[in-house]
PDB file of C-alpha atoms in Angstrom:
ATOM      1  CA  UNK A  15     152.864 -67.322  84.974  1.00 48.00           C
ATOM      2  CA  UNK A  16     155.647 -68.607  82.936  1.00 49.00           C
ATOM      3  CA  UNK A  17     159.021 -66.233  83.415  1.00 50.00           C
ATOM      4  CA  UNK A  18     159.983 -65.210  80.190  1.00 47.00           C
ATOM      5  CA  UNK A  19     156.370 -63.815  79.945  1.00 47.00           C
ATOM      6  CA  UNK A  20     156.257 -60.979  82.902  1.00 49.00           C
ATOM      7  CA  UNK A  21     157.629 -57.786  81.065  1.00 52.00           C
ATOM      8  CA  UNK A  22     159.946 -56.142  83.636  1.00 55.00           C
ATOM      9  CA  UNK A  23     159.583 -52.456  84.347  1.00 57.00           C
ATOM     10  CA  UNK A  24     163.296 -51.926  83.082  1.00 55.00           C
ATOM     11  CA  UNK A  25     162.277 -53.655  79.890  1.00 52.00           C
ATOM     12  CA  UNK A  26     159.264 -51.159  79.283  1.00 48.00           C
ATOM     13  CA  UNK A  27     161.221 -48.026  80.353  1.00 54.00           C
ATOM     14  CA  UNK A  28     163.894 -48.927  78.341  1.00 49.00           C
ATOM     15  CA  UNK A  29     161.335 -49.092  75.422  1.00 47.00           C
ATOM     16  CA  UNK A  30     159.905 -46.090  76.391  1.00 48.00           C
ATOM     17  CA  UNK A  31     163.041 -44.421  75.991  1.00 51.00           C
ATOM     18  CA  UNK A  32     164.287 -45.688  72.828  1.00 51.00           C
ATOM     19  CA  UNK A  33     160.703 -44.319  71.601  1.00 51.00           C
ATOM     20  CA  UNK A  34     161.314 -41.203  72.537  1.00 60.00           C
ATOM     21  CA  UNK A  35     164.363 -41.000  71.143  1.00 72.00           C
ATOM     22  CA  UNK A  36     162.988 -41.941  67.774  1.00 86.00           C
ATOM     23  CA  UNK A  37     163.077 -39.067  64.841  1.00 92.00           C
ATOM     24  CA  UNK A  38     159.438 -38.947  63.169  1.00 95.00           C
ATOM     25  CA  UNK A  39     160.123 -38.394  59.528  1.00 96.00           C
ATOM     26  CA  UNK A  40     157.554 -36.123  57.859  1.00 98.00           C
ATOM     27  CA  UNK A  41     157.339 -36.202  54.182  1.00 98.00           C
ATOM     28  CA  UNK A  42     155.503 -33.840  52.933  1.00 98.00           C
ATOM     29  CA  UNK A  43     154.266 -34.952  49.189  1.00 98.00           C
ATOM     30  CA  UNK A  44     153.068 -33.390  46.156  1.00 98.00           C
ATOM     31  CA  UNK A  45     150.695 -35.429  43.745  1.00 97.00           C
ATOM     32  CA  UNK A  46     150.121 -34.057  40.735  1.00 96.00           C
ATOM     33  CA  UNK A  47     153.278 -35.424  38.371  1.00 96.00           C
ATOM     34  CA  UNK A  48     154.691 -37.113  41.632  1.00 97.00           C
ATOM     35  CA  UNK A  49     153.081 -39.815  43.111  1.00 98.00           C
ATOM     36  CA  UNK A  50     150.519 -40.095  40.079  1.00 98.00           C
ATOM     37  CA  UNK A  51     151.043 -38.588  36.496  1.00 98.00           C
ATOM     38  CA  UNK A  52     147.514 -36.738  34.985  1.00 98.00           C
ATOM     39  CA  UNK A  53     147.712 -33.631  34.283  1.00 97.00           C
ATOM     40  CA  UNK A  54     151.403 -34.350  32.083  1.00 97.00           C
ATOM     41  CA  UNK A  55     149.145 -37.082  30.714  1.00 98.00           C
ATOM     42  CA  UNK A  56     146.360 -35.061  29.271  1.00 98.00           C
ATOM     43  CA  UNK A  57     148.598 -32.293  28.053  1.00 98.00           C
ATOM     44  CA  UNK A  58     150.668 -34.618  25.929  1.00 97.00           C
ATOM     45  CA  UNK A  59     153.961 -32.856  27.824  1.00 96.00           C
ATOM     46  CA  UNK A  60     154.589 -36.577  29.588  1.00 96.00           C
ATOM     47  CA  UNK A  61     154.535 -38.539  26.109  1.00 97.00           C
ATOM     48  CA  UNK A  62     156.454 -35.492  24.420  1.00 95.00           C
ATOM     49  CA  UNK A  63     159.577 -35.865  26.812  1.00 93.00           C
ATOM     50  CA  UNK A  64     160.257 -39.104  25.440  1.00 94.00           C
ATOM     51  CA  UNK A  65     161.060 -37.696  21.669  1.00 92.00           C
ATOM     52  CA  UNK A  66     158.439 -40.177  19.681  1.00 92.00           C
ATOM     53  CA  UNK A  67     159.026 -43.173  21.881  1.00 94.00           C
ATOM     54  CA  UNK A  68     155.477 -42.933  23.308  1.00 97.00           C
ATOM     55  CA  UNK A  69     151.799 -42.183  21.832  1.00 98.00           C
ATOM     56  CA  UNK A  70     151.114 -38.912  22.608  1.00 98.00           C
ATOM     57  CA  UNK A  71     146.945 -39.602  21.828  1.00 98.00           C
ATOM     58  CA  UNK A  72     147.352 -42.649  23.745  1.00 98.00           C
ATOM     59  CA  UNK A  73     149.084 -40.369  26.707  1.00 98.00           C
ATOM     60  CA  UNK A  74     145.862 -38.301  26.188  1.00 98.00           C
ATOM     61  CA  UNK A  75     142.763 -40.857  26.083  1.00 98.00           C
ATOM     62  CA  UNK A  76     144.428 -42.611  29.330  1.00 98.00           C
ATOM     63  CA  UNK A  77     144.363 -39.293  31.083  1.00 98.00           C
ATOM     64  CA  UNK A  78     140.550 -38.470  30.121  1.00 98.00           C
ATOM     65  CA  UNK A  79     139.504 -41.858  31.387  1.00 98.00           C
ATOM     66  CA  UNK A  80     141.259 -41.055  34.574  1.00 98.00           C
ATOM     67  CA  UNK A  81     139.306 -37.783  34.561  1.00 98.00           C
ATOM     68  CA  UNK A  82     136.232 -39.175  33.623  1.00 97.00           C
ATOM     69  CA  UNK A  83     136.603 -42.042  36.931  1.00 97.00           C
ATOM     70  CA  UNK A  84     137.378 -38.941  38.692  1.00 98.00           C
ATOM     71  CA  UNK A  85     134.578 -37.302  38.167  1.00 98.00           C
ATOM     72  CA  UNK A  86     132.059 -40.125  38.350  1.00 97.00           C
ATOM     73  CA  UNK A  87     132.989 -41.057  41.647  1.00 98.00           C
ATOM     74  CA  UNK A  88     132.938 -37.523  43.088  1.00 98.00           C
ATOM     75  CA  UNK A  89     129.667 -36.927  42.295  1.00 97.00           C
ATOM     76  CA  UNK A  90     128.205 -40.333  43.108  1.00 96.00           C
ATOM     77  CA  UNK A  91     129.547 -41.294  45.982  1.00 97.00           C
ATOM     78  CA  UNK A  92     131.493 -38.242  47.797  1.00 98.00           C
ATOM     79  CA  UNK A  93     128.963 -35.134  47.628  1.00 97.00           C
ATOM     80  CA  UNK A  94     131.162 -33.225  44.831  1.00 97.00           C
ATOM     81  CA  UNK A  95     128.264 -31.610  43.127  1.00 96.00           C
ATOM     82  CA  UNK A  96     126.733 -30.468  46.498  1.00 96.00           C
ATOM     83  CA  UNK A  97     130.254 -29.442  48.051  1.00 97.00           C
ATOM     84  CA  UNK A  98     132.162 -28.152  45.319  1.00 96.00           C
ATOM     85  CA  UNK A  99     131.702 -24.972  45.576  1.00 96.00           C
ATOM     86  CA  UNK A 100     132.835 -25.036  49.441  1.00 97.00           C
ATOM     87  CA  UNK A 101     136.559 -26.260  48.951  1.00 97.00           C
ATOM     88  CA  UNK A 102     138.093 -26.277  52.555  1.00 97.00           C
ATOM     89  CA  UNK A 103     141.637 -27.080  53.115  1.00 98.00           C
ATOM     90  CA  UNK A 104     141.794 -30.408  54.778  1.00 98.00           C
ATOM     91  CA  UNK A 105     138.456 -32.621  56.037  1.00 97.00           C
ATOM     92  CA  UNK A 106     138.447 -31.592  59.211  1.00 97.00           C
ATOM     93  CA  UNK A 107     138.553 -28.325  59.350  1.00 97.00           C
ATOM     94  CA  UNK A 108     134.593 -27.930  60.330  1.00 97.00           C
ATOM     95  CA  UNK A 109     134.808 -30.568  63.008  1.00 97.00           C
ATOM     96  CA  UNK A 110     133.966 -27.538  65.478  1.00 97.00           C
ATOM     97  CA  UNK A 111     130.287 -27.686  63.721  1.00 98.00           C
ATOM     98  CA  UNK A 112     129.999 -31.603  63.634  1.00 98.00           C
ATOM     99  CA  UNK A 113     127.582 -32.899  66.910  1.00 97.00           C
ATOM    100  CA  UNK A 114     128.665 -36.427  66.221  1.00 97.00           C
ATOM    101  CA  UNK A 115     125.176 -37.230  65.288  1.00 98.00           C
ATOM    102  CA  UNK A 116     124.666 -41.097  63.806  1.00 98.00           C
ATOM    103  CA  UNK A 117     124.305 -40.445  60.218  1.00 98.00           C
ATOM    104  CA  UNK A 118     123.680 -44.133  59.205  1.00 96.00           C
ATOM    105  CA  UNK A 119     120.032 -43.393  58.188  1.00 96.00           C
ATOM    106  CA  UNK A 120     121.152 -39.357  57.442  1.00 98.00           C
ATOM    107  CA  UNK A 121     119.398 -38.661  54.029  1.00 97.00           C
ATOM    108  CA  UNK A 122     121.679 -35.906  52.148  1.00 97.00           C
ATOM    109  CA  UNK A 123     119.786 -35.229  49.454  1.00 95.00           C
ATOM    110  CA  UNK A 124     116.662 -33.756  51.498  1.00 96.00           C
ATOM    111  CA  UNK A 125     118.781 -32.339  54.165  1.00 97.00           C
ATOM    112  CA  UNK A 126     118.528 -28.947  52.663  1.00 96.00           C
ATOM    113  CA  UNK A 127     121.895 -28.277  52.646  1.00 97.00           C
ATOM    114  CA  UNK A 128     122.955 -24.616  51.427  1.00 95.00           C
ATOM    115  CA  UNK A 129     125.556 -22.465  51.074  1.00 95.00           C
ATOM    116  CA  UNK A 130     127.585 -23.042  54.486  1.00 95.00           C
ATOM    117  CA  UNK A 131     127.076 -19.295  55.663  1.00 93.00           C
ATOM    118  CA  UNK A 132     125.391 -19.957  59.003  1.00 96.00           C
ATOM    119  CA  UNK A 133     126.105 -22.848  61.726  1.00 97.00           C
ATOM    120  CA  UNK A 134     123.180 -24.894  60.602  1.00 97.00           C
ATOM    121  CA  UNK A 135     124.476 -25.657  57.080  1.00 98.00           C
ATOM    122  CA  UNK A 136     128.133 -25.688  58.505  1.00 98.00           C
ATOM    123  CA  UNK A 137     126.679 -28.634  60.661  1.00 98.00           C
ATOM    124  CA  UNK A 138     125.437 -30.006  57.534  1.00 98.00           C
ATOM    125  CA  UNK A 139     128.986 -29.454  55.838  1.00 98.00           C
ATOM    126  CA  UNK A 140     130.390 -31.446  58.541  1.00 98.00           C
ATOM    127  CA  UNK A 141     128.299 -34.100  58.050  1.00 98.00           C
ATOM    128  CA  UNK A 142     129.262 -34.420  54.502  1.00 98.00           C
ATOM    129  CA  UNK A 143     133.091 -34.457  55.276  1.00 98.00           C
ATOM    130  CA  UNK A 144     132.608 -37.352  58.183  1.00 98.00           C
ATOM    131  CA  UNK A 145     131.082 -39.473  55.615  1.00 98.00           C
ATOM    132  CA  UNK A 146     133.643 -38.813  53.093  1.00 98.00           C
ATOM    133  CA  UNK A 147     136.257 -39.375  55.901  1.00 98.00           C
ATOM    134  CA  UNK A 148     134.490 -42.920  56.420  1.00 98.00           C
ATOM    135  CA  UNK A 149     134.613 -43.843  53.302  1.00 98.00           C
ATOM    136  CA  UNK A 150     138.107 -43.148  52.349  1.00 98.00           C
ATOM    137  CA  UNK A 151     138.822 -45.337  55.364  1.00 98.00           C
ATOM    138  CA  UNK A 152     136.704 -48.235  54.008  1.00 97.00           C
ATOM    139  CA  UNK A 153     138.276 -47.868  50.414  1.00 97.00           C
ATOM    140  CA  UNK A 154     137.198 -48.367  47.297  1.00 96.00           C
ATOM    141  CA  UNK A 155     137.255 -52.078  47.248  1.00 96.00           C
ATOM    142  CA  UNK A 156     134.241 -51.675  49.664  1.00 96.00           C
ATOM    143  CA  UNK A 157     131.959 -49.135  48.256  1.00 95.00           C
ATOM    144  CA  UNK A 158     132.747 -49.746  44.285  1.00 96.00           C
ATOM    145  CA  UNK A 159     130.628 -52.103  42.143  1.00 96.00           C
ATOM    146  CA  UNK A 160     132.713 -55.221  40.773  1.00 97.00           C
ATOM    147  CA  UNK A 161     131.956 -54.103  37.227  1.00 96.00           C
ATOM    148  CA  UNK A 162     133.749 -50.688  38.173  1.00 96.00           C
ATOM    149  CA  UNK A 163     136.278 -52.044  40.471  1.00 97.00           C
ATOM    150  CA  UNK A 164     137.177 -54.265  37.228  1.00 97.00           C
ATOM    151  CA  UNK A 165     137.419 -51.155  34.885  1.00 97.00           C
ATOM    152  CA  UNK A 166     139.358 -49.354  37.264  1.00 97.00           C
ATOM    153  CA  UNK A 167     142.005 -52.229  37.938  1.00 98.00           C
ATOM    154  CA  UNK A 168     142.400 -52.251  34.412  1.00 98.00           C
ATOM    155  CA  UNK A 169     142.992 -48.798  33.255  1.00 98.00           C
ATOM    156  CA  UNK A 170     145.833 -48.721  36.300  1.00 98.00           C
ATOM    157  CA  UNK A 171     147.425 -51.361  35.132  1.00 98.00           C
ATOM    158  CA  UNK A 172     147.352 -49.821  31.079  1.00 98.00           C
ATOM    159  CA  UNK A 173     148.416 -46.445  32.962  1.00 98.00           C
ATOM    160  CA  UNK A 174     151.333 -48.205  34.950  1.00 98.00           C
ATOM    161  CA  UNK A 175     152.213 -50.223  31.421  1.00 98.00           C
ATOM    162  CA  UNK A 176     152.478 -46.706  29.667  1.00 98.00           C
ATOM    163  CA  UNK A 177     154.567 -45.002  32.008  1.00 97.00           C
ATOM    164  CA  UNK A 178     156.832 -47.103  32.710  1.00 97.00           C
ATOM    165  CA  UNK A 179     155.468 -48.697  36.190  1.00 98.00           C
ATOM    166  CA  UNK A 180     155.810 -44.670  37.833  1.00 98.00           C
ATOM    167  CA  UNK A 181     151.937 -45.928  39.432  1.00 98.00           C
ATOM    168  CA  UNK A 182     153.276 -49.110  40.882  1.00 98.00           C
ATOM    169  CA  UNK A 183     156.696 -47.782  41.714  1.00 97.00           C
ATOM    170  CA  UNK A 184     156.074 -44.479  43.377  1.00 98.00           C
ATOM    171  CA  UNK A 185     152.756 -46.268  45.596  1.00 98.00           C
ATOM    172  CA  UNK A 186     155.662 -49.426  46.167  1.00 97.00           C
ATOM    173  CA  UNK A 187     158.248 -46.159  47.845  1.00 97.00           C
ATOM    174  CA  UNK A 188     155.556 -44.127  49.352  1.00 97.00           C
ATOM    175  CA  UNK A 189     154.888 -48.012  51.430  1.00 96.00           C
ATOM    176  CA  UNK A 190     158.343 -47.705  52.082  1.00 95.00           C
ATOM    177  CA  UNK A 191     158.707 -44.535  53.424  1.00 95.00           C
ATOM    178  CA  UNK A 192     155.276 -45.673  55.680  1.00 93.00           C
ATOM    179  CA  UNK A 193     157.696 -48.392  56.845  1.00 86.00           C
ATOM    180  CA  UNK A 194     156.027 -51.253  55.145  1.00 66.00           C
ATOM    181  CA  UNK A 195     157.032 -52.670  52.166  1.00 54.00           C
ATOM    182  CA  UNK A 196     155.144 -55.821  51.311  1.00 41.00           C
ATOM    183  CA  UNK A 197     152.575 -56.498  53.840  1.00 38.00           C
ATOM    184  CA  UNK A 198     150.750 -53.766  55.404  1.00 38.00           C
ATOM    185  CA  UNK A 199     149.477 -55.976  57.867  1.00 36.00           C
ATOM    186  CA  UNK A 200     152.820 -57.395  59.220  1.00 36.00           C
ATOM    187  CA  UNK A 201     152.785 -58.072  63.053  1.00 35.00           C
ATOM    188  CA  UNK A 202     155.612 -56.548  64.869  1.00 37.00           C
ATOM    189  CA  UNK A 203     155.352 -58.419  67.865  1.00 35.00           C
ATOM    190  CA  UNK A 204     158.410 -59.269  69.096  1.00 33.00           C
ATOM    191  CA  UNK A 205     159.606 -62.517  69.672  1.00 34.00           C
ATOM    192  CA  UNK A 206     158.527 -62.213  73.922  1.00 35.00           C
ATOM    193  CA  UNK A 207     155.101 -60.826  72.688  1.00 33.00           C
ATOM    194  CA  UNK A 208     155.604 -57.229  73.185  1.00 32.00           C
ATOM    195  CA  UNK A 209     153.903 -55.094  70.282  1.00 31.00           C
ATOM    196  CA  UNK A 210     157.404 -53.258  69.733  1.00 37.00           C
ATOM    197  CA  UNK A 211     157.153 -50.128  67.214  1.00 39.00           C
ATOM    198  CA  UNK A 212     159.714 -48.427  69.301  1.00 37.00           C
ATOM    199  CA  UNK A 213     162.243 -50.840  67.449  1.00 43.00           C
ATOM    200  CA  UNK A 214     162.408 -48.476  64.390  1.00 66.00           C
ATOM    201  CA  UNK A 215     164.526 -46.243  64.211  1.00 81.00           C
ATOM    202  CA  UNK A 216     162.484 -43.404  62.950  1.00 87.00           C
ATOM    203  CA  UNK A 217     158.474 -42.867  62.864  1.00 93.00           C
ATOM    204  CA  UNK A 218     157.187 -41.920  59.336  1.00 95.00           C
ATOM    205  CA  UNK A 219     154.267 -39.973  58.750  1.00 97.00           C
ATOM    206  CA  UNK A 220     153.236 -39.327  54.964  1.00 98.00           C
ATOM    207  CA  UNK A 221     151.499 -35.770  54.259  1.00 98.00           C
ATOM    208  CA  UNK A 222     150.082 -35.173  51.287  1.00 98.00           C
ATOM    209  CA  UNK A 223     149.511 -31.033  49.910  1.00 98.00           C
ATOM    210  CA  UNK A 224     147.768 -30.864  46.460  1.00 97.00           C
ATOM    211  CA  UNK A 225     146.929 -27.563  44.388  1.00 96.00           C
ATOM    212  CA  UNK A 226     144.110 -29.506  43.481  1.00 96.00           C
ATOM    213  CA  UNK A 227     140.358 -28.990  45.484  1.00 97.00           C
ATOM    214  CA  UNK A 228     140.200 -31.180  48.623  1.00 98.00           C
ATOM    215  CA  UNK A 229     137.561 -33.754  47.339  1.00 98.00           C
ATOM    216  CA  UNK A 230     138.982 -35.059  43.773  1.00 98.00           C
ATOM    217  CA  UNK A 231     142.019 -35.230  45.454  1.00 98.00           C
ATOM    218  CA  UNK A 232     140.676 -37.471  48.003  1.00 98.00           C
ATOM    219  CA  UNK A 233     139.211 -39.555  45.385  1.00 98.00           C
ATOM    220  CA  UNK A 234     142.587 -39.461  43.637  1.00 98.00           C
ATOM    221  CA  UNK A 235     144.499 -40.800  46.786  1.00 98.00           C
ATOM    222  CA  UNK A 236     141.829 -43.656  46.508  1.00 98.00           C
ATOM    223  CA  UNK A 237     142.078 -44.292  42.741  1.00 98.00           C
ATOM    224  CA  UNK A 238     145.893 -44.324  42.675  1.00 98.00           C
ATOM    225  CA  UNK A 239     145.833 -46.540  45.464  1.00 98.00           C
ATOM    226  CA  UNK A 240     147.596 -44.015  48.101  1.00 98.00           C
ATOM    227  CA  UNK A 241     145.087 -44.586  50.695  1.00 97.00           C
ATOM    228  CA  UNK A 242     146.843 -47.137  52.550  1.00 96.00           C
ATOM    229  CA  UNK A 243     150.023 -45.027  53.205  1.00 97.00           C
ATOM    230  CA  UNK A 244     147.474 -41.744  53.543  1.00 98.00           C
ATOM    231  CA  UNK A 245     145.386 -40.774  56.151  1.00 98.00           C
ATOM    232  CA  UNK A 246     142.340 -38.782  55.360  1.00 98.00           C
ATOM    233  CA  UNK A 247     143.504 -36.511  57.885  1.00 98.00           C
ATOM    234  CA  UNK A 248     146.961 -35.734  55.993  1.00 98.00           C
ATOM    235  CA  UNK A 249     145.057 -34.831  52.744  1.00 98.00           C
ATOM    236  CA  UNK A 250     145.555 -30.882  52.543  1.00 98.00           C
ATOM    237  CA  UNK A 251     144.286 -28.443  49.501  1.00 98.00           C
ATOM    238  CA  UNK A 252     146.065 -25.838  48.511  1.00 97.00           C
ATOM    239  CA  UNK A 253     143.405 -24.546  45.987  1.00 95.00           C
ATOM    240  CA  UNK A 254     143.176 -20.973  48.159  1.00 95.00           C
ATOM    241  CA  UNK A 255     145.340 -20.891  51.076  1.00 97.00           C
ATOM    242  CA  UNK A 256     148.680 -22.114  48.976  1.00 96.00           C
ATOM    243  CA  UNK A 257     151.091 -24.323  49.752  1.00 97.00           C
ATOM    244  CA  UNK A 258     153.151 -22.214  52.100  1.00 96.00           C
ATOM    245  CA  UNK A 259     150.247 -21.856  54.736  1.00 97.00           C
ATOM    246  CA  UNK A 260     149.359 -25.574  54.667  1.00 98.00           C
ATOM    247  CA  UNK A 261     153.494 -26.205  55.298  1.00 98.00           C
ATOM    248  CA  UNK A 262     152.793 -24.064  58.022  1.00 98.00           C
ATOM    249  CA  UNK A 263     149.700 -25.535  59.647  1.00 98.00           C
ATOM    250  CA  UNK A 264     151.728 -28.672  59.210  1.00 98.00           C
ATOM    251  CA  UNK A 265     154.791 -28.190  60.902  1.00 98.00           C
ATOM    252  CA  UNK A 266     152.586 -26.189  63.631  1.00 97.00           C
ATOM    253  CA  UNK A 267     150.567 -29.835  63.810  1.00 97.00           C
ATOM    254  CA  UNK A 268     153.898 -32.229  63.802  1.00 97.00           C
ATOM    255  CA  UNK A 269     156.635 -30.131  65.294  1.00 91.00           C
ATOM    256  CA  UNK A 270     158.895 -31.293  68.245  1.00 90.00           C
ATOM    257  CA  UNK A 271     162.570 -31.525  68.913  1.00 89.00           C
ATOM    258  CA  UNK A 272     162.754 -34.506  66.869  1.00 94.00           C
ATOM    259  CA  UNK A 273     160.431 -33.881  64.323  1.00 97.00           C
ATOM    260  CA  UNK A 274     162.058 -33.989  60.471  1.00 97.00           C
ATOM    261  CA  UNK A 275     160.339 -32.440  57.315  1.00 98.00           C
ATOM    262  CA  UNK A 276     160.994 -32.951  53.726  1.00 98.00           C
ATOM    263  CA  UNK A 277     159.268 -31.973  50.879  1.00 98.00           C
ATOM    264  CA  UNK A 278     159.013 -33.801  47.672  1.00 98.00           C
ATOM    265  CA  UNK A 279     157.050 -32.617  44.466  1.00 97.00           C
ATOM    266  CA  UNK A 280     157.844 -31.496  40.986  1.00 95.00           C
ATOM    267  CA  UNK A 281     156.703 -27.269  41.477  1.00 93.00           C
ATOM    268  CA  UNK A 282     158.164 -24.539  42.214  1.00 95.00           C
ATOM    269  CA  UNK A 283     155.694 -23.742  44.918  1.00 95.00           C
ATOM    270  CA  UNK A 284     156.578 -25.889  46.879  1.00 96.00           C
ATOM    271  CA  UNK A 285     160.363 -25.663  46.274  1.00 96.00           C
ATOM    272  CA  UNK A 286     159.328 -22.052  47.669  1.00 96.00           C
ATOM    273  CA  UNK A 287     157.774 -23.661  50.773  1.00 97.00           C
ATOM    274  CA  UNK A 288     160.289 -25.615  51.889  1.00 98.00           C
ATOM    275  CA  UNK A 289     163.001 -22.773  51.577  1.00 97.00           C
ATOM    276  CA  UNK A 290     160.918 -20.590  53.646  1.00 97.00           C
ATOM    277  CA  UNK A 291     160.471 -23.169  56.118  1.00 97.00           C
ATOM    278  CA  UNK A 292     164.113 -24.584  55.886  1.00 97.00           C
ATOM    279  CA  UNK A 293     163.474 -27.900  55.054  1.00 98.00           C
ATOM    280  CA  UNK A 294     164.846 -30.016  52.544  1.00 98.00           C
ATOM    281  CA  UNK A 295     163.407 -30.170  48.802  1.00 98.00           C
ATOM    282  CA  UNK A 296     163.386 -33.585  46.589  1.00 98.00           C
ATOM    283  CA  UNK A 297     162.273 -32.161  42.820  1.00 96.00           C
ATOM    284  CA  UNK A 298     160.653 -34.608  41.045  1.00 97.00           C
ATOM    285  CA  UNK A 299     161.122 -35.017  37.040  1.00 94.00           C
ATOM    286  CA  UNK A 300     159.227 -36.688  34.740  1.00 89.00           C
ATOM    287  CA  UNK A 301     161.445 -37.395  31.892  1.00 86.00           C
ATOM    288  CA  UNK A 302     164.043 -39.703  31.200  1.00 87.00           C
ATOM    289  CA  UNK A 303     167.654 -38.660  32.548  1.00 78.00           C
ATOM    290  CA  UNK A 304     165.867 -36.726  35.245  1.00 75.00           C
ATOM    291  CA  UNK A 305     168.175 -36.751  38.697  1.00 78.00           C
ATOM    292  CA  UNK A 306     164.759 -38.182  40.655  1.00 95.00           C
ATOM    293  CA  UNK A 307     161.882 -39.742  39.269  1.00 95.00           C
ATOM    294  CA  UNK A 308     159.960 -43.057  39.474  1.00 96.00           C
ATOM    295  CA  UNK A 309     161.177 -45.849  39.469  1.00 95.00           C
ATOM    296  CA  UNK A 310     164.773 -44.802  40.496  1.00 94.00           C
ATOM    297  CA  UNK A 311     163.910 -41.979  43.829  1.00 96.00           C
ATOM    298  CA  UNK A 312     165.223 -44.463  46.926  1.00 95.00           C
ATOM    299  CA  UNK A 313     165.111 -43.993  50.525  1.00 94.00           C
ATOM    300  CA  UNK A 314     169.403 -43.568  50.505  1.00 94.00           C
ATOM    301  CA  UNK A 315     168.501 -40.634  48.425  1.00 95.00           C
ATOM    302  CA  UNK A 316     165.963 -38.985  50.697  1.00 95.00           C
ATOM    303  CA  UNK A 317     168.544 -39.948  53.403  1.00 94.00           C
ATOM    304  CA  UNK A 318     171.044 -37.642  51.599  1.00 96.00           C
ATOM    305  CA  UNK A 319     168.707 -34.424  52.040  1.00 97.00           C
ATOM    306  CA  UNK A 320     167.485 -34.933  55.371  1.00 96.00           C
ATOM    307  CA  UNK A 321     171.171 -35.411  56.384  1.00 96.00           C
ATOM    308  CA  UNK A 322     172.011 -32.020  54.465  1.00 96.00           C
ATOM    309  CA  UNK A 323     169.719 -30.094  56.990  1.00 96.00           C
ATOM    310  CA  UNK A 324     169.291 -32.332  59.896  1.00 95.00           C
ATOM    311  CA  UNK A 325     172.584 -34.261  60.317  1.00 91.00           C
ATOM    312  CA  UNK A 326     173.050 -37.865  60.551  1.00 80.00           C
ATOM    313  CA  UNK A 327     171.623 -39.584  62.971  1.00 70.00           C
ATOM    314  CA  UNK A 328     173.562 -42.540  62.273  1.00 59.00           C
ATOM    315  CA  UNK A 329     176.784 -40.150  62.527  1.00 49.00           C
ATOM    316  CA  UNK A 330     175.940 -38.878  65.800  1.00 44.00           C
ATOM    317  CA  UNK A 331     175.043 -42.412  67.291  1.00 43.00           C
ATOM    318  CA  UNK A 332     178.327 -43.906  66.261  1.00 41.00           C
ATOM    319  CA  UNK A 333     179.746 -40.931  68.332  1.00 40.00           C
ATOM    320  CA  UNK A 334     177.273 -41.930  71.263  1.00 40.00           C
ATOM    321  CA  UNK A 335     179.008 -45.538  71.117  1.00 38.00           C
ATOM    322  CA  UNK A 336     182.329 -44.550  70.895  1.00 35.00           C
TER     323      UNK A 336
END
């Protein structure tokens, strides 16, 4: 065996220590009028903010087309007609009732699913949640036909042009927060062949907390191309429980000595929730001249907000090195 291929115990220990010292950054995102624009298209408020420079009716029509696609995919592929009245705050909420049955040939239309007030129907709801999670992981390109994919891509590009690249800029920024900019499959192998995730100073996690119901919110993540950066288990619906409760769950799930949280959104509820948790809050504004919008928001700006609450880790490192 070549000497260069032998990894010393000291190097492994050094990498492990470096990984333990990393700061975990948890970005807690709002969806509507933050990562995407939809409600403000439908009610015309996005276009109205441009003082006649945007066609209000065109924005409304674009919003209606998105609504149609969202509902169609929800009903056709994500059991929404069956589970609409049984919204849960996250997909794993029913996992304790899932016995792991192979769902390959399971007939969801013939299993007699009814309101999940007993363990039998709670198990059937858990099956649906697991199937939804698997479809989310597959991605729409693997479950839609080509005609629908073409319509979806055309609508995305039309909306992106109308909103001055809000969608693509927000998605690109989300990818930056995730730690990759262009190629999500890039190899992190170092020159000595080690897959080295500990070289990064921060470990990023993107979490979505939306006031919409869970299944349409997951479908919106897919349609607006956010699924590469937001895993299905990191999507929370505050529809019944409120955002402060979701924030508390997120804190309990990720909390630790080197964990920093930051909330990014446009509404009062996430602002108040962030204040209650003593987390930094970055307010997104839709209209020109706003402090933070897309395109425009940068990692440097988010860094300032993190530093105000948690201090500047670079300053600490510089002190350690001096």
